[in-house]
PDB file of C-alpha atoms and ligand atoms in Angstrom:
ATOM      1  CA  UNK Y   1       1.792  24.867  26.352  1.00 95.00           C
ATOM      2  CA  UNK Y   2       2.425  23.384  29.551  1.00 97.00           C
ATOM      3  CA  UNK Y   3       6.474  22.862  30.157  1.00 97.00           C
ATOM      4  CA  UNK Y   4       7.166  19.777  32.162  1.00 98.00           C
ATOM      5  CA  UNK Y   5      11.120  19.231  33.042  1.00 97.00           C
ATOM      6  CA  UNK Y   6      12.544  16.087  34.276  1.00 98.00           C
ATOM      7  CA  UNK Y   7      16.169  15.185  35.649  1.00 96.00           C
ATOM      8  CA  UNK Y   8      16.863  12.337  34.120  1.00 95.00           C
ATOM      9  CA  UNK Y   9      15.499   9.865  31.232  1.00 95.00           C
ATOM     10  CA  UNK Y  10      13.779   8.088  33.720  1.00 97.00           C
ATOM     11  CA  UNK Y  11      12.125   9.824  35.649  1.00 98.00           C
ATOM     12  CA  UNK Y  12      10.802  11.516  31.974  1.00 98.00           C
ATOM     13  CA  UNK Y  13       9.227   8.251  31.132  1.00 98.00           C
ATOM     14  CA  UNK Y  14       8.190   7.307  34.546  1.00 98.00           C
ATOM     15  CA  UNK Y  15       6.164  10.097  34.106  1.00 98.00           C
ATOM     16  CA  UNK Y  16       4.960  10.231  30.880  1.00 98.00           C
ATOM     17  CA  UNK Y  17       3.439   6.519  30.995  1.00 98.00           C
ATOM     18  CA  UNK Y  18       2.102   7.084  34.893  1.00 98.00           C
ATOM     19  CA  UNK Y  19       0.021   9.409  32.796  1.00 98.00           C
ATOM     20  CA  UNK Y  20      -0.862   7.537  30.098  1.00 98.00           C
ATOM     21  CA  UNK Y  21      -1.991   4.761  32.597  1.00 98.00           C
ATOM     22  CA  UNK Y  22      -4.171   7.375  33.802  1.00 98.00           C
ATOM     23  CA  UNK Y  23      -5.973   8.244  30.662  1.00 98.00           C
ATOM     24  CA  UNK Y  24      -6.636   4.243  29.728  1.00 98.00           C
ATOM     25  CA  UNK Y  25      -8.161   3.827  32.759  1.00 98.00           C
ATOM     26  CA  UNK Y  26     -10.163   7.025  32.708  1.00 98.00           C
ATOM     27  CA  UNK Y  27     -11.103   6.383  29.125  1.00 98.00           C
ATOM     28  CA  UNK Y  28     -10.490   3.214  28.214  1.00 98.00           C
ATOM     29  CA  UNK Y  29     -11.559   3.306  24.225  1.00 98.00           C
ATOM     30  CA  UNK Y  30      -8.909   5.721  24.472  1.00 98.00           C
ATOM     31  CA  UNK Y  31      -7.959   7.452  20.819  1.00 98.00           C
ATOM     32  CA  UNK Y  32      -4.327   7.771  20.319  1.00 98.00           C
ATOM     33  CA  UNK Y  33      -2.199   8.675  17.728  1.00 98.00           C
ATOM     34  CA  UNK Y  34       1.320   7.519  18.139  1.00 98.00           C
ATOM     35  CA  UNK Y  35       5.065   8.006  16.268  1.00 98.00           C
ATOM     36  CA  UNK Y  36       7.674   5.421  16.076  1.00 95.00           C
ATOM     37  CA  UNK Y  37      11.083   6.076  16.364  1.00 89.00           C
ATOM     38  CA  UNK Y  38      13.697   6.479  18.884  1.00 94.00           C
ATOM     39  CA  UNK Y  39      12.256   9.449  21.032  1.00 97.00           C
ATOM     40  CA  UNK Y  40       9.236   7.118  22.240  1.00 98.00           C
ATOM     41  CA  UNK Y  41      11.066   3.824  22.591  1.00 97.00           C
ATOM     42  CA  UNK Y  42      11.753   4.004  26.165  1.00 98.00           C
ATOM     43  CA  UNK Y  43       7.768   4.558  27.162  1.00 98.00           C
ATOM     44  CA  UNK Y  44       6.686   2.006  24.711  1.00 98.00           C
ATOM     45  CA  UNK Y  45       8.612  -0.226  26.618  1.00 98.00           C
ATOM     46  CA  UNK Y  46       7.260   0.581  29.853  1.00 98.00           C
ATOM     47  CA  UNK Y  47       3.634   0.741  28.481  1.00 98.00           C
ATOM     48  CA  UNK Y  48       4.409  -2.607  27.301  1.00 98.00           C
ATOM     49  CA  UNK Y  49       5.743  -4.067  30.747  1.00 98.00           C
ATOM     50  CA  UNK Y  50       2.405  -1.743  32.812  1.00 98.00           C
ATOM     51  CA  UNK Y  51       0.320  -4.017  30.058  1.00 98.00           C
ATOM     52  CA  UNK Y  52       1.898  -7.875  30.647  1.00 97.00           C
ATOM     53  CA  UNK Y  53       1.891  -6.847  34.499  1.00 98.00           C
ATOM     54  CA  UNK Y  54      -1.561  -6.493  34.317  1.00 97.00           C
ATOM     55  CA  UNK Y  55      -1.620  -2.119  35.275  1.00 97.00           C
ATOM     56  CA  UNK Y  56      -3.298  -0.768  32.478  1.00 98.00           C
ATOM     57  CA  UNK Y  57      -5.266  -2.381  29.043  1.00 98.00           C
ATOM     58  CA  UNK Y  58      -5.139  -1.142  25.618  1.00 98.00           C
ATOM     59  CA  UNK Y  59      -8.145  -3.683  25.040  1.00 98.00           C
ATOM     60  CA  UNK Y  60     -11.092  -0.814  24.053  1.00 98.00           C
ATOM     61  CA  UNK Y  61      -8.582   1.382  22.964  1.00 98.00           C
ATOM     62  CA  UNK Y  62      -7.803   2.536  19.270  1.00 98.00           C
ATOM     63  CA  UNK Y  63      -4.352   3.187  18.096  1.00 98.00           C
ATOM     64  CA  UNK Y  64      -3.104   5.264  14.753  1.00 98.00           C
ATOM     65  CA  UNK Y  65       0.042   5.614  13.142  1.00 98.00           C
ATOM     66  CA  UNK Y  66       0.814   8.991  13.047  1.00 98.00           C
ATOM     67  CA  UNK Y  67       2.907   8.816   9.703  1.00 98.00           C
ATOM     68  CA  UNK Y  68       4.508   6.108   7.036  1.00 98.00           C
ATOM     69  CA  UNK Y  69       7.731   5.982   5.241  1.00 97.00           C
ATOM     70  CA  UNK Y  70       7.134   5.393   1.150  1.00 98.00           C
ATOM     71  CA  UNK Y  71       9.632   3.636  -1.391  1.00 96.00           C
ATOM     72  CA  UNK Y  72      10.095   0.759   0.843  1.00 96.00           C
ATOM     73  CA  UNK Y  73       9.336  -2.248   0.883  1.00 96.00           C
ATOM     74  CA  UNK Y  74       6.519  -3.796   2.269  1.00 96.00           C
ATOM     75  CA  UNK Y  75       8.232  -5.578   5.298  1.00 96.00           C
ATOM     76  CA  UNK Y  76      11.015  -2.835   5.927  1.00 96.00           C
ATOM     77  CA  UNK Y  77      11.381  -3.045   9.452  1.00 96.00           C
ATOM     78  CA  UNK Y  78      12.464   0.474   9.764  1.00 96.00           C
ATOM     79  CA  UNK Y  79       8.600   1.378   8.658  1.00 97.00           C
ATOM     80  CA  UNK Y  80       6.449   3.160  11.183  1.00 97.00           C
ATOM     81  CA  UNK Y  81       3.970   0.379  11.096  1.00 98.00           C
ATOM     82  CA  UNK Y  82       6.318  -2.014  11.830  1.00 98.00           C
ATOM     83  CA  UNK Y  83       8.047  -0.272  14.400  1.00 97.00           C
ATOM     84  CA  UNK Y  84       4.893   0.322  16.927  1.00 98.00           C
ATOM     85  CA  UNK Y  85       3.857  -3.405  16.026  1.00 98.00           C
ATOM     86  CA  UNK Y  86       7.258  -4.477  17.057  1.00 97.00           C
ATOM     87  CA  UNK Y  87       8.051  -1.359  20.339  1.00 97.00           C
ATOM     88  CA  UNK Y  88       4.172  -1.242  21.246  1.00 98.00           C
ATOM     89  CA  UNK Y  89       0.384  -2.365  19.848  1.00 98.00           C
ATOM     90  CA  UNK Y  90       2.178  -6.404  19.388  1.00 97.00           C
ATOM     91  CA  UNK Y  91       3.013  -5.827  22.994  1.00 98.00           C
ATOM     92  CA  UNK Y  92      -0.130  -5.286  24.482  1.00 98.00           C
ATOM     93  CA  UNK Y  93      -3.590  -6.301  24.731  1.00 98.00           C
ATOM     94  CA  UNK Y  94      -4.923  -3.839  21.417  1.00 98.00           C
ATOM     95  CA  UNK Y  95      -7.078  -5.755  19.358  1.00 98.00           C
ATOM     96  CA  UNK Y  96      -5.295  -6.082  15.855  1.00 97.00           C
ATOM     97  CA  UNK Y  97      -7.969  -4.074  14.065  1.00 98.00           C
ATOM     98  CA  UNK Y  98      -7.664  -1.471  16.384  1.00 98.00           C
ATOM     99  CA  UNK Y  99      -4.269  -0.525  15.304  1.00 98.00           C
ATOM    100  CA  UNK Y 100      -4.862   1.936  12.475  1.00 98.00           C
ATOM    101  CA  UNK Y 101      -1.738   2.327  10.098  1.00 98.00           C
ATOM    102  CA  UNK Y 102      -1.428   4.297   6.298  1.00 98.00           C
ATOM    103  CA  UNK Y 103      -0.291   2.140   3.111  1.00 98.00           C
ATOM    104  CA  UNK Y 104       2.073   3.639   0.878  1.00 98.00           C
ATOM    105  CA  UNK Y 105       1.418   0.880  -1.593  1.00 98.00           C
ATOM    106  CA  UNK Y 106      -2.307   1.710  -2.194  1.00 98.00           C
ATOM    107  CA  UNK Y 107      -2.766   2.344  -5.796  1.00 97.00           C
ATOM    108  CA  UNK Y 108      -4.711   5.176  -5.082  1.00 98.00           C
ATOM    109  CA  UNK Y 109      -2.754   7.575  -2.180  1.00 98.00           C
ATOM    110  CA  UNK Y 110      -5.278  10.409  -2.246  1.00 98.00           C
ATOM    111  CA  UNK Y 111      -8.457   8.134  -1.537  1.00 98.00           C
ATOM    112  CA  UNK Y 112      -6.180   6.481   1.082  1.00 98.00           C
ATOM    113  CA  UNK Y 113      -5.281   9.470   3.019  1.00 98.00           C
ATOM    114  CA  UNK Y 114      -9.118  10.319   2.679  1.00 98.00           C
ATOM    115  CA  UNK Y 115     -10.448   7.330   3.798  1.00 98.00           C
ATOM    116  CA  UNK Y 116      -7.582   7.627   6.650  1.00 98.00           C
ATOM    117  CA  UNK Y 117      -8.835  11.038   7.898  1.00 98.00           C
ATOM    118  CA  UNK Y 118     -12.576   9.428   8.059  1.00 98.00           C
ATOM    119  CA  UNK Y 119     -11.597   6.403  10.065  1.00 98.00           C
ATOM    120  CA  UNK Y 120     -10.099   9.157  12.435  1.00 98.00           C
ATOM    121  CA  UNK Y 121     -13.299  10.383  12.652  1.00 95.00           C
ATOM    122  CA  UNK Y 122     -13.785  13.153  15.286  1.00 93.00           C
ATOM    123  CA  UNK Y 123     -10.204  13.558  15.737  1.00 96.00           C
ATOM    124  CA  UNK Y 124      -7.775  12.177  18.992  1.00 98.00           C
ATOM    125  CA  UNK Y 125      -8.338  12.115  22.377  1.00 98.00           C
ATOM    126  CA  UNK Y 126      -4.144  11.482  22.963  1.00 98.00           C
ATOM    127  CA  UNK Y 127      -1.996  12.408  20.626  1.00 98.00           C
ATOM    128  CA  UNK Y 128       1.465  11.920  21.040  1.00 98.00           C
ATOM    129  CA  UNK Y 129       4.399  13.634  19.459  1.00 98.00           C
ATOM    130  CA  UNK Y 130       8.424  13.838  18.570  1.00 98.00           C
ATOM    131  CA  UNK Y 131       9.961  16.741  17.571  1.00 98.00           C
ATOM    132  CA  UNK Y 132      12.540  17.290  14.425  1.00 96.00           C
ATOM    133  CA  UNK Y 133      15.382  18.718  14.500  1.00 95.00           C
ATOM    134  CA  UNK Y 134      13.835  20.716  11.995  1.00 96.00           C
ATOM    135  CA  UNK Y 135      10.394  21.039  14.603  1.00 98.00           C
ATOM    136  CA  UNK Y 136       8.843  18.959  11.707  1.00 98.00           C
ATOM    137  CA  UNK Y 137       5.439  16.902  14.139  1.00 98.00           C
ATOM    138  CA  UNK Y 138       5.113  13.719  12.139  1.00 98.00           C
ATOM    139  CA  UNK Y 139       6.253  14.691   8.515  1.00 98.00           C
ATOM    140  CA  UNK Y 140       4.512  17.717   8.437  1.00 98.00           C
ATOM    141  CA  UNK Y 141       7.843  19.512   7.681  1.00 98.00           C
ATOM    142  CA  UNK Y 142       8.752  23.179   8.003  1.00 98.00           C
ATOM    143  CA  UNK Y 143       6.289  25.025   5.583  1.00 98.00           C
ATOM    144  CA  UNK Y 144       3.354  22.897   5.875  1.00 98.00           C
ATOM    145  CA  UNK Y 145      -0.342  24.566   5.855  1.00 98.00           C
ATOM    146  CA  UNK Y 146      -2.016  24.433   9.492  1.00 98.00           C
ATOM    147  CA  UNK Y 147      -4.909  23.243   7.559  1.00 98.00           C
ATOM    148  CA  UNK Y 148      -3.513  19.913   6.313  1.00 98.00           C
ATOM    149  CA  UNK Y 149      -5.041  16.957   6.357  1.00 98.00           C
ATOM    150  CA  UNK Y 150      -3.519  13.085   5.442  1.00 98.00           C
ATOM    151  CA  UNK Y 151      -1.587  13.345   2.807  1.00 98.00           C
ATOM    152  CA  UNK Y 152       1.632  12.514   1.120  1.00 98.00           C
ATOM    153  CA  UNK Y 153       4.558  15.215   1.502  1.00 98.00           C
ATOM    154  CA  UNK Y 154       8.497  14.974   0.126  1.00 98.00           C
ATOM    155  CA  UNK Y 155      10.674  14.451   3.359  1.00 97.00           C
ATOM    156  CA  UNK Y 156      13.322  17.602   3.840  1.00 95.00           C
ATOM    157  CA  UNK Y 157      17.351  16.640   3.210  1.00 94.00           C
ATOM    158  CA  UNK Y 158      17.394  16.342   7.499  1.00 92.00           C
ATOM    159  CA  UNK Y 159      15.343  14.082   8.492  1.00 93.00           C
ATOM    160  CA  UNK Y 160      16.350  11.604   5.313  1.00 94.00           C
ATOM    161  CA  UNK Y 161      19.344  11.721   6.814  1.00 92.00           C
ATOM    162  CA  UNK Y 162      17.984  11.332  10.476  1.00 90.00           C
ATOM    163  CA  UNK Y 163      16.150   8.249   9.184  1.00 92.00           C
ATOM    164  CA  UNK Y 164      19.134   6.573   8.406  1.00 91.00           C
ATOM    165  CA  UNK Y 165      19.770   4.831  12.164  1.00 91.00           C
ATOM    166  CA  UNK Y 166      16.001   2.816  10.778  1.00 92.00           C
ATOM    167  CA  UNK Y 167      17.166   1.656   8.528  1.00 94.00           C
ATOM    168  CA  UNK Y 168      20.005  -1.382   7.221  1.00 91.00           C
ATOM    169  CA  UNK Y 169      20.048  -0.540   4.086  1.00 91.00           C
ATOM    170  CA  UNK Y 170      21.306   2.806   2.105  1.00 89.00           C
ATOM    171  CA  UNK Y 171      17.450   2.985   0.191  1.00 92.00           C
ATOM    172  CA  UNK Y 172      16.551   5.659   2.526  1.00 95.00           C
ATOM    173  CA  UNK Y 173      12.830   7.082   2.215  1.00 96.00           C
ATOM    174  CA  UNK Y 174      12.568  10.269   0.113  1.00 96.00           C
ATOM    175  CA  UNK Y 175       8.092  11.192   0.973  1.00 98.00           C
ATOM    176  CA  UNK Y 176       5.290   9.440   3.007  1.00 98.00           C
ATOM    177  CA  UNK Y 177       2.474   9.932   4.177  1.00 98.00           C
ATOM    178  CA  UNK Y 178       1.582  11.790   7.241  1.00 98.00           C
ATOM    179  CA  UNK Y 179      -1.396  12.999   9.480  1.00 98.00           C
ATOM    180  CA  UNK Y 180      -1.829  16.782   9.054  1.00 98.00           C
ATOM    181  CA  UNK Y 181      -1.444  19.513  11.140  1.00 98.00           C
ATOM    182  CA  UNK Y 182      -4.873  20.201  11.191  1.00 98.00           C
ATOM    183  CA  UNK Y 183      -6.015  16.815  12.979  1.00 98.00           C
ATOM    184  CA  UNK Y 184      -2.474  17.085  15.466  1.00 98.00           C
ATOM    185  CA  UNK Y 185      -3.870  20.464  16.141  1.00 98.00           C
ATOM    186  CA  UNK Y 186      -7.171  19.621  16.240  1.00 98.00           C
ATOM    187  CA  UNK Y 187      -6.427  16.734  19.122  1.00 98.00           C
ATOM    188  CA  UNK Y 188      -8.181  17.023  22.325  1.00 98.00           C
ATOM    189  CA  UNK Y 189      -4.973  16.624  24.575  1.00 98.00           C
ATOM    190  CA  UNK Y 190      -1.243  16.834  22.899  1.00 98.00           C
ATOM    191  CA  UNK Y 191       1.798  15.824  24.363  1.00 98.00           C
ATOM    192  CA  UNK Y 192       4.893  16.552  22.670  1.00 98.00           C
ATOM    193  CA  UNK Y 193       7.838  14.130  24.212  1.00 98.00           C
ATOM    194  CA  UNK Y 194      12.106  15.122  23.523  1.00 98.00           C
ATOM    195  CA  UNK Y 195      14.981  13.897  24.805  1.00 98.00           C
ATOM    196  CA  UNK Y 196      18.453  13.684  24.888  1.00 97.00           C
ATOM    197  CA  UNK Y 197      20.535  17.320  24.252  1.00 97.00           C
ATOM    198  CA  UNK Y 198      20.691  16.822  19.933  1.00 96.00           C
ATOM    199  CA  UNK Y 199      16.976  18.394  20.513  1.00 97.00           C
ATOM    200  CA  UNK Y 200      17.610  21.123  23.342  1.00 98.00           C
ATOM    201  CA  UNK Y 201      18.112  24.027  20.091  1.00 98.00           C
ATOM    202  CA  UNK Y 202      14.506  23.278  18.177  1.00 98.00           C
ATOM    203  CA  UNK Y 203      12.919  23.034  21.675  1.00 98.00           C
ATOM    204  CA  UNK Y 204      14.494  26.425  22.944  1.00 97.00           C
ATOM    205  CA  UNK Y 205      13.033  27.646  19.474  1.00 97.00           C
ATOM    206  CA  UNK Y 206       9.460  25.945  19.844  1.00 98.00           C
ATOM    207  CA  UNK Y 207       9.441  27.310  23.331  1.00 97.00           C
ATOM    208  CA  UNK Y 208      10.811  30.783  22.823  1.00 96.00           C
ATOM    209  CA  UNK Y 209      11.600  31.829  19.284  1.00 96.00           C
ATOM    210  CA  UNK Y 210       8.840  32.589  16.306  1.00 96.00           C
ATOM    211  CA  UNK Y 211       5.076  30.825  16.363  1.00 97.00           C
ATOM    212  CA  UNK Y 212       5.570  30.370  12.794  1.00 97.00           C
ATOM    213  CA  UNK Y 213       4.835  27.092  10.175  1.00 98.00           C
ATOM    214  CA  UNK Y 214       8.894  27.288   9.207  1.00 98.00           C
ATOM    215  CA  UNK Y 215       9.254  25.395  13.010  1.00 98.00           C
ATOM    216  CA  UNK Y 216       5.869  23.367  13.151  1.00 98.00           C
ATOM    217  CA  UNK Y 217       6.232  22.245  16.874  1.00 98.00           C
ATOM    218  CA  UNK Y 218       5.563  26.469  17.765  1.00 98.00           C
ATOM    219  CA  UNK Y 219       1.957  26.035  16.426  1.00 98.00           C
ATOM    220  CA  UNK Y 220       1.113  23.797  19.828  1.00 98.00           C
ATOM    221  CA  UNK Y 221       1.797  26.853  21.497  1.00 98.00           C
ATOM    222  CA  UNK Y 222      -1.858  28.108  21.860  1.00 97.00           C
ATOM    223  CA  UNK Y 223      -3.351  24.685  21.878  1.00 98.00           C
ATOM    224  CA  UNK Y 224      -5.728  24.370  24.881  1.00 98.00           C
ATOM    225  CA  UNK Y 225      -4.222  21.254  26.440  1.00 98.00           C
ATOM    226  CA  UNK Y 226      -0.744  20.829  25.055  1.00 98.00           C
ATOM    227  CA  UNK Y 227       2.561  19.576  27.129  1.00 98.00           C
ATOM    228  CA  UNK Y 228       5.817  19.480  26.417  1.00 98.00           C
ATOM    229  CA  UNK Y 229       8.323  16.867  28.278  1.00 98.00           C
ATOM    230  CA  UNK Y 230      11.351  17.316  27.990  1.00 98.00           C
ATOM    231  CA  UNK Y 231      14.353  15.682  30.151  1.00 97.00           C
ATOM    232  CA  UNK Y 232      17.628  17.934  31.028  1.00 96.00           C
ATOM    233  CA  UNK Y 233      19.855  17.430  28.084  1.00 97.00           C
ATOM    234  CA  UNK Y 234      16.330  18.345  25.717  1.00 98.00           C
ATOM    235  CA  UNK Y 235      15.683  21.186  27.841  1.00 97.00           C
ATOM    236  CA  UNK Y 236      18.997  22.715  28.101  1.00 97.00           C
ATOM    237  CA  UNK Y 237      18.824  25.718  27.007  1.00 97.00           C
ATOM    238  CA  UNK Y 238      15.554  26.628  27.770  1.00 95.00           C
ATOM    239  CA  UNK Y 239      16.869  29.167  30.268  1.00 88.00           C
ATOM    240  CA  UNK Y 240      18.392  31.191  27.825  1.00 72.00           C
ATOM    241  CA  UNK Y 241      16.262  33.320  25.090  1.00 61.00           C
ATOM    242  CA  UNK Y 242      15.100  31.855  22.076  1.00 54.00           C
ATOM    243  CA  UNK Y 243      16.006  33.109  18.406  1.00 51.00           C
ATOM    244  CA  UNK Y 244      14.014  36.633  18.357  1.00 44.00           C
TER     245      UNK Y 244
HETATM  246  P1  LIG B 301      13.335  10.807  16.681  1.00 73.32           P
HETATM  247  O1  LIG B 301      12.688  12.220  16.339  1.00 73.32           O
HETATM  248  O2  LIG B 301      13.457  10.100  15.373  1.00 73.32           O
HETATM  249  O3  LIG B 301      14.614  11.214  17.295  1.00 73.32           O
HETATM  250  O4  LIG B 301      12.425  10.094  17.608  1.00 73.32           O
HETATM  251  C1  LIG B 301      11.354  12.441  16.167  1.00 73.32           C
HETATM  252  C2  LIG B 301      11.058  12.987  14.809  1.00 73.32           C
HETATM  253  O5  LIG B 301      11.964  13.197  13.999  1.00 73.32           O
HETATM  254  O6  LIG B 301       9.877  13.235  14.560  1.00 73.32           O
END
């Protein structure tokens, strides 16, 4: 894993999208899994403004949500799909049917996750990552086989109540459905993105503690072309040990 530090918020997603930039126009049918939320907000944005300005095209490219909230409703704006629509792929130049998202209304979950997992195909060129407080990747939470594929999992008592700042209602999302560990792991180039110093303890962990499934973000450690960037507050305490 491949530690990259930064001194400030900006210059983290300066970075971050420079290099994204770089792989569109390298590859431009680029295949990219993304997450919503508020870790990735701030290089959405500035993907977005690279795109109107005319720096960098999303239009060969192929975008998938990397997870979904369940026991919403349809138009919940707090919803992953929504989210990216709204922060990135209704922002740029994708094509709408290149913007892959899951359906926790299908009548049929297990056929959707399956017929997910074959749309992705031979797996993600880019695939880009938050961390948990918990070092849950998507909502593959602590425990979760290295082998999984699309499926739907139970969210843990944390990160219901980290969800709550998505939502404006007090309906918050017990499951979903999430991309496995197996295809995140499986990715041809990983970047794992944190900020701000509520993560600095699960990234001291996923850098230095246990490479064990109870934090899922330590299972990147041995991936081939994984990198972590992480701005000062995130990456606080990386100079002292980790949890033995
Ligand atoms: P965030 O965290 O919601 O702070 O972006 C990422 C995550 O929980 O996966």
């Amino acid at each position: 894993m491949n530690l990259l530090r930064f001194d400030s918020e900006s210059a983290w997603i300066h970075t971050i999208s420079s290099l994204w930039r770089d792989r569109l126009r390298t590859k431009p049918d680029l295949r990219i899994c993304l997450p919503s939320g508020a870790t990735p907000a701030g290089i959405y944005a500035e993907m977005a403004r690279s795109a109107r300005a005319g720096f960098v095209s999303f239009a060969s490219a192929s975008v998938f949500a990397l997870d979904e909230f369940g026991g919403l409703t349809p138009d919940d704006p707090g919803r992953t799909r929504h989210m990216l629509q709204h922060q990135l792929t209704g922002a740029v130049d994708l094509p709408p049917r290149a913007f892959h998202f899951l359906n926790p209304e299908d009548p049929d979950l297990a056929q959707h996750c399956l017929d997910y997992d074959a749309a992705i195909g031979d797996g993600f060129d880019l695939m880009l990552l938050g961390i948990g407080l918990n070092g849950h990747l998507g909502m593959n939470e602590p425990g979760s086989p290295v082998d999984s594929s699309t499926r739907r999992v139970e969210l843990n008592a944390q990160t219901i109540q980290s969800s709550v700042r998505y939502f404006a209602h007090h309906n918050l999302p017990l499951w979903g459905l999430t991309v496995g560990l197996k295809t995140i792991l499986a990715s041809k180039e990983v970047w794992l993105v944190a900020n701000g110093a509520a993560k600095a303890g699960i990234i001291q962990q996923t850098v230095r503690g246990e490479m064990s499934t109870s934090n899922p973000a330590s299972l990147l450690r041995p991936h081939p072309d994984c990198s972590l960037f992480v701005d000062a507050d995130a990456g606080a305490l990386l100079d002292s040990p980790g949890r033995p």
